[in-house]
Amino acid sequence: MLIIYHANGEIMLKKKLLKKAAVIGMMATMITGCSQEVQTTHVDGLNSLGKIEVVSREEESGTRNAFAEKTGILDETTGKDKATDQSIVADSNETAYEKTAEDKNAIAYVSSGVELDDNKVKTVTIYGNDLTRSFYLAYKGELNDVEDDFVRYISTQGQEVVSEKYTAVAKPGSFLSDKAGGEIKIGGSTSATPLVKELADKYMEINPNAKITVTETDSGNGLTGAMEGTYDIGMSSRELKSYENELLTKVEIAKDEVHVIVNKENPIERISIEQLGEIYTGKLTEWAQLNGKAEDK
């Protein structure tokens, strides 16, 4: 009986020790996993760069609004972002691209539809959030025959054109134009303009009775123009504000991704949403300050 008792006690003790070891091992794995998920960023060559030259967009830009919202620097009360007043303001995607191509310390954001020269700039990988936004056409009241025909084309066959550079919002479908005649004046977002121009050209090949003019301004002016009657249809690359939604009908035509770009000489390859927010609000002013920052893997 005594021997059996000790044997059982030994077995019970072993079970307890094994259970304890398993718990310790699990804790060690969890700790190791956490340490693997958070590492310190160090990019060779980053310390040799100087002051960060922040390139932003004009206040009414839909791209600027979408970027500010995604990076958390949009003031919900005022509807404006908290971008540093030291930033360079570009009036279009092309201007933002050109300034980045000229300055090795520059950083900017542009629509994915912009053609980039890999020998001058590069796209930086973003982690922590996506920078996807929608392109909208917006109009007041009812569409006339030719306007309705054009919008139907975009929502069906035109999605094939959309998918060449952007993300389609619907499966391409068959389209039969009713050949309605008339002129359509469209204005607004600089980011949406190249796509809408291409869609307009393709549509006018199908319906030669239509005449469509597309004017590049910005999202704010495009929506205001649609409300005031300057444009038959406004283009926007940002979400409509509450009063705009009340006065206008919007149609989503595509999804676009805002790309963050830097000069080709900049060694950085990836950056977080939080770091972008700190750069654009002026909390980070030197490229070297990004070294030593925590990075989520």
Coordinates of C-alpha atoms in Angstrom, one line a residue:
M1 CA 0.0 0.0 0.0
L2 CA 2.8 2.4 0.9
I3 CA 4.6 1.7 -2.4
I4 CA 1.5 2.2 -4.4
Y5 CA 0.8 5.4 -2.6
H6 CA 4.2 6.8 -3.4
A7 CA 3.8 5.7 -7.0
N8 CA 0.5 7.4 -7.3
G9 CA 1.9 10.5 -5.6
E10 CA 4.8 10.5 -8.1
I11 CA 2.4 10.3 -11.0
M12 CA 0.2 13.1 -9.6
L13 CA 3.3 15.2 -9.1
K14 CA 4.5 14.6 -12.6
K15 CA 1.1 15.6 -13.9
K16 CA 1.2 18.8 -11.9
L17 CA 4.7 19.6 -13.1
L18 CA 3.8 18.9 -16.8
K19 CA 0.7 21.1 -16.5
K20 CA 2.8 23.9 -14.9
A21 CA 5.5 23.6 -17.7
A22 CA 2.8 23.8 -20.4
V23 CA 1.4 27.0 -18.9
I24 CA 4.9 28.5 -18.7
G25 CA 5.6 27.4 -22.3
M26 CA 2.3 29.0 -23.4
M27 CA 3.2 32.3 -21.7
A28 CA 6.7 32.2 -23.2
T29 CA 5.2 31.7 -26.7
M30 CA 2.8 34.6 -26.2
I31 CA 5.6 36.9 -25.0
T32 CA 7.8 35.8 -27.9
G33 CA 4.9 36.3 -30.3
C34 CA 4.3 39.8 -29.0
S35 CA 8.0 40.7 -29.3
Q36 CA 7.9 39.5 -32.9
E37 CA 4.9 41.7 -33.8
V38 CA 6.5 44.9 -32.6
Q39 CA 9.9 45.7 -33.7
T40 CA 12.0 48.8 -34.0
T41 CA 12.3 50.5 -37.3
H42 CA 15.8 51.3 -38.7
V43 CA 16.3 52.2 -42.3
D44 CA 19.9 52.5 -43.6
G45 CA 20.5 55.9 -45.2
L46 CA 17.5 57.6 -43.6
N47 CA 19.6 59.6 -41.2
S48 CA 21.5 61.2 -44.1
L49 CA 18.3 62.9 -45.3
G50 CA 17.2 66.2 -43.8
K51 CA 14.0 68.0 -43.1
I52 CA 10.8 66.3 -44.4
E53 CA 9.3 68.4 -47.1
V54 CA 5.5 67.8 -46.7
V55 CA 3.5 68.2 -49.9
S56 CA -0.2 68.5 -49.4
R57 CA -3.2 69.5 -51.6
E58 CA -5.5 72.5 -51.7
E59 CA -8.2 72.7 -49.0
E60 CA -11.1 71.8 -51.4
S61 CA -9.3 68.8 -52.7
G62 CA -11.2 65.5 -52.3
T63 CA -7.8 63.7 -52.1
R64 CA -6.7 65.8 -49.2
N65 CA -10.0 65.3 -47.4
A66 CA -9.8 61.5 -47.9
F67 CA -6.2 61.4 -46.8
A68 CA -6.9 63.5 -43.7
E69 CA -9.8 61.3 -42.7
K70 CA -7.9 58.0 -43.2
T71 CA -4.8 59.3 -41.2
G72 CA -6.9 60.6 -38.4
I73 CA -5.9 64.3 -38.8
L74 CA -9.4 65.5 -39.9
D75 CA -11.1 67.8 -37.5
E76 CA -14.7 66.6 -37.3
T77 CA -15.9 69.9 -35.9
T78 CA -14.5 72.2 -38.6
G79 CA -14.3 69.6 -41.4
K80 CA -10.7 70.7 -42.1
D81 CA -7.5 68.8 -41.4
K82 CA -4.7 69.6 -39.0
A83 CA -2.0 69.6 -41.6
T84 CA 1.1 71.7 -40.7
D85 CA 1.2 75.2 -42.2
Q86 CA 4.7 74.4 -43.3
S87 CA 3.5 72.1 -46.0
I88 CA 3.8 72.8 -49.7
V89 CA 0.3 73.1 -51.3
A90 CA 0.0 71.4 -54.7
D91 CA -3.0 72.2 -56.8
S92 CA -3.2 68.8 -58.6
N93 CA -1.9 65.3 -58.4
E94 CA 0.6 66.1 -61.2
T95 CA 2.0 69.0 -59.3
A96 CA 2.3 66.9 -56.1
Y97 CA 4.1 64.3 -58.1
E98 CA 6.5 66.8 -59.8
K99 CA 7.5 68.4 -56.4
T100 CA 8.3 64.9 -55.0
A101 CA 10.3 64.0 -58.1
E102 CA 12.4 67.2 -57.7
D103 CA 13.1 67.0 -54.0
K104 CA 14.7 63.9 -52.3
N105 CA 13.2 65.0 -48.9
A106 CA 9.6 65.3 -50.2
I107 CA 6.6 63.2 -49.4
A108 CA 3.2 63.5 -51.0
Y109 CA 0.0 61.6 -51.7
V110 CA -1.6 61.2 -55.2
S111 CA -4.4 59.2 -56.9
S112 CA -3.5 55.7 -58.1
G113 CA -4.4 56.9 -61.6
V114 CA -1.3 59.1 -61.8
E115 CA 1.4 57.7 -64.0
L116 CA 4.6 57.5 -62.0
D117 CA 8.1 57.4 -63.3
D118 CA 10.0 54.7 -61.3
N119 CA 13.2 56.5 -61.9
K120 CA 12.0 59.6 -60.0
V121 CA 9.5 58.5 -57.3
K122 CA 8.3 55.4 -55.6
T123 CA 5.2 54.3 -53.8
V124 CA 5.5 53.6 -50.0
T125 CA 3.7 50.7 -48.5
I126 CA 1.2 51.7 -45.9
Y127 CA 0.2 49.6 -42.9
G128 CA -2.4 50.2 -40.1
N129 CA -5.2 51.3 -42.5
D130 CA -6.0 51.5 -46.2
L131 CA -6.2 54.7 -48.2
T132 CA -9.1 53.7 -50.4
R133 CA -11.8 56.2 -51.3
S134 CA -14.7 56.5 -53.8
F135 CA -15.2 58.6 -56.9
Y136 CA -18.7 60.0 -57.2
L137 CA -20.8 61.9 -59.8
A138 CA -23.4 64.1 -58.1
Y139 CA -26.3 66.0 -59.6
K140 CA -29.3 68.1 -58.5
G141 CA -32.8 67.3 -59.4
E142 CA -33.5 64.8 -62.2
L143 CA -31.2 63.8 -65.0
N144 CA -32.3 64.6 -68.5
D145 CA -32.2 62.0 -71.3
V146 CA -28.6 62.3 -72.4
E147 CA -27.3 62.6 -68.8
D148 CA -29.2 59.5 -67.8
D149 CA -27.9 57.6 -70.8
F150 CA -24.3 58.6 -69.9
V151 CA -24.7 57.6 -66.3
R152 CA -26.2 54.2 -67.3
Y153 CA -23.2 53.7 -69.6
I154 CA -20.8 54.3 -66.7
S155 CA -22.6 51.9 -64.4
T156 CA -22.6 49.1 -67.0
Q157 CA -20.2 48.9 -70.0
G158 CA -18.1 51.8 -68.6
Q159 CA -17.0 49.7 -65.6
E160 CA -14.6 47.9 -68.1
V161 CA -12.9 51.3 -68.5
V162 CA -12.9 51.8 -64.8
S163 CA -11.2 48.5 -64.0
E164 CA -8.2 49.3 -66.2
K165 CA -6.7 51.6 -63.6
Y166 CA -9.1 51.6 -60.7
T167 CA -11.5 49.2 -58.9
A168 CA -14.9 48.8 -60.5
V169 CA -17.9 49.2 -58.3
A170 CA -20.1 46.8 -60.4
K171 CA -19.7 44.0 -62.9
P172 CA -19.4 45.3 -66.4
G173 CA -22.7 44.9 -68.2
S174 CA -24.2 45.3 -71.7
F175 CA -25.3 48.8 -72.7
L176 CA -27.6 50.0 -75.4
S177 CA -27.6 53.8 -75.9
D178 CA -30.9 55.5 -76.7
K179 CA -28.8 58.1 -78.7
A180 CA -30.2 61.0 -76.8
G181 CA -28.7 64.4 -77.9
G182 CA -27.5 67.3 -75.9
E183 CA -24.6 68.8 -73.9
I184 CA -23.4 67.7 -70.5
K185 CA -21.1 70.0 -68.4
I186 CA -19.1 68.2 -65.8
G187 CA -16.6 69.6 -63.3
G188 CA -14.8 68.9 -60.1
S189 CA -12.2 66.5 -58.7
T190 CA -8.8 66.6 -60.3
S191 CA -8.3 62.9 -59.4
A192 CA -11.6 61.8 -61.0
T193 CA -11.1 64.0 -64.1
P194 CA -8.9 61.6 -66.1
L195 CA -11.3 58.7 -65.6
V196 CA -14.4 60.7 -66.4
K197 CA -12.8 62.2 -69.5
E198 CA -12.0 58.7 -70.8
L199 CA -15.5 57.5 -70.0
A200 CA -16.9 60.6 -71.8
D201 CA -14.8 59.9 -74.9
K202 CA -15.8 56.3 -75.0
Y203 CA -19.5 57.2 -74.6
M204 CA -19.4 59.8 -77.3
E205 CA -18.1 57.2 -79.7
I206 CA -21.2 55.2 -78.9
N207 CA -23.5 58.2 -79.0
P208 CA -22.2 60.9 -81.3
N209 CA -25.3 63.0 -80.5
A210 CA -23.9 63.8 -77.1
K211 CA -21.3 66.5 -76.3
I212 CA -19.6 66.2 -72.9
T213 CA -17.1 68.7 -71.5
V214 CA -15.2 67.8 -68.4
T215 CA -13.5 70.7 -66.4
E216 CA -10.9 70.0 -63.8
T217 CA -11.2 72.1 -60.6
D218 CA -11.6 70.2 -57.3
S219 CA -14.2 68.2 -55.4
G220 CA -15.6 71.2 -53.4
N221 CA -16.0 73.4 -56.4
G222 CA -17.5 70.5 -58.4
L223 CA -20.2 69.9 -55.9
T224 CA -20.9 73.5 -55.4
G225 CA -21.2 73.9 -59.2
A226 CA -23.7 71.0 -59.3
M227 CA -25.8 72.7 -56.6
E228 CA -25.7 76.1 -58.2
G229 CA -26.1 74.9 -61.8
T230 CA -22.7 75.8 -63.1
Y231 CA -22.2 72.1 -63.9
D232 CA -24.9 69.6 -64.8
I233 CA -22.9 67.0 -62.9
G234 CA -20.2 67.4 -60.3
M235 CA -17.2 65.1 -59.6
S236 CA -16.1 64.3 -56.1
S237 CA -13.3 62.1 -54.8
R238 CA -14.4 62.5 -51.2
E239 CA -17.5 61.7 -49.2
L240 CA -20.3 64.3 -49.5
K241 CA -21.0 66.5 -46.5
S242 CA -24.5 66.3 -44.9
Y243 CA -25.9 69.4 -46.6
E244 CA -24.4 68.2 -50.0
N245 CA -26.1 64.8 -49.6
E246 CA -29.4 66.6 -48.9
L247 CA -29.2 68.7 -52.1
L248 CA -27.6 66.3 -54.5
T249 CA -27.9 62.7 -55.7
K250 CA -24.6 60.8 -55.8
V251 CA -23.6 57.9 -57.9
E252 CA -20.4 55.9 -57.1
I253 CA -18.5 55.2 -60.3
A254 CA -15.1 53.8 -59.0
K255 CA -12.9 53.1 -56.1
D256 CA -9.4 54.7 -56.0
E257 CA -6.5 54.2 -53.7
V258 CA -4.5 57.2 -52.5
H259 CA -0.8 56.4 -52.9
V260 CA 1.9 57.9 -50.7
I261 CA 5.0 58.7 -52.7
V262 CA 8.6 59.7 -51.9
N263 CA 11.6 60.6 -54.0
K264 CA 13.5 57.6 -55.5
E265 CA 16.5 58.5 -53.4
N266 CA 14.6 58.1 -50.2
P267 CA 15.4 54.6 -48.7
I268 CA 12.1 54.2 -46.8
E269 CA 9.9 51.5 -48.1
R270 CA 7.0 51.4 -45.6
I271 CA 5.3 53.7 -43.2
S272 CA 2.4 53.5 -40.8
I273 CA -0.8 55.5 -40.8
E274 CA 0.2 57.0 -37.4
Q275 CA 3.6 58.1 -38.7
L276 CA 1.9 59.7 -41.7
G277 CA -0.4 61.6 -39.4
E278 CA 2.6 62.8 -37.3
I279 CA 4.5 63.9 -40.4
Y280 CA 1.5 65.8 -41.8
T281 CA 0.7 67.6 -38.5
G282 CA 4.4 68.6 -38.0
K283 CA 5.1 66.3 -35.1
L284 CA 7.8 64.6 -37.1
T285 CA 9.9 67.0 -39.1
E286 CA 13.1 65.1 -39.8
W287 CA 13.4 61.8 -41.7
A288 CA 15.9 60.6 -39.1
Q289 CA 13.1 60.7 -36.5
L290 CA 11.5 57.7 -38.1
N291 CA 14.4 55.6 -37.1
G292 CA 13.8 54.0 -33.7
K293 CA 10.0 54.1 -34.0
A294 CA 7.9 51.0 -33.2
E295 CA 6.7 49.2 -36.3
D296 CA 3.9 46.7 -36.4
K297 CA 4.8 43.6 -38.5

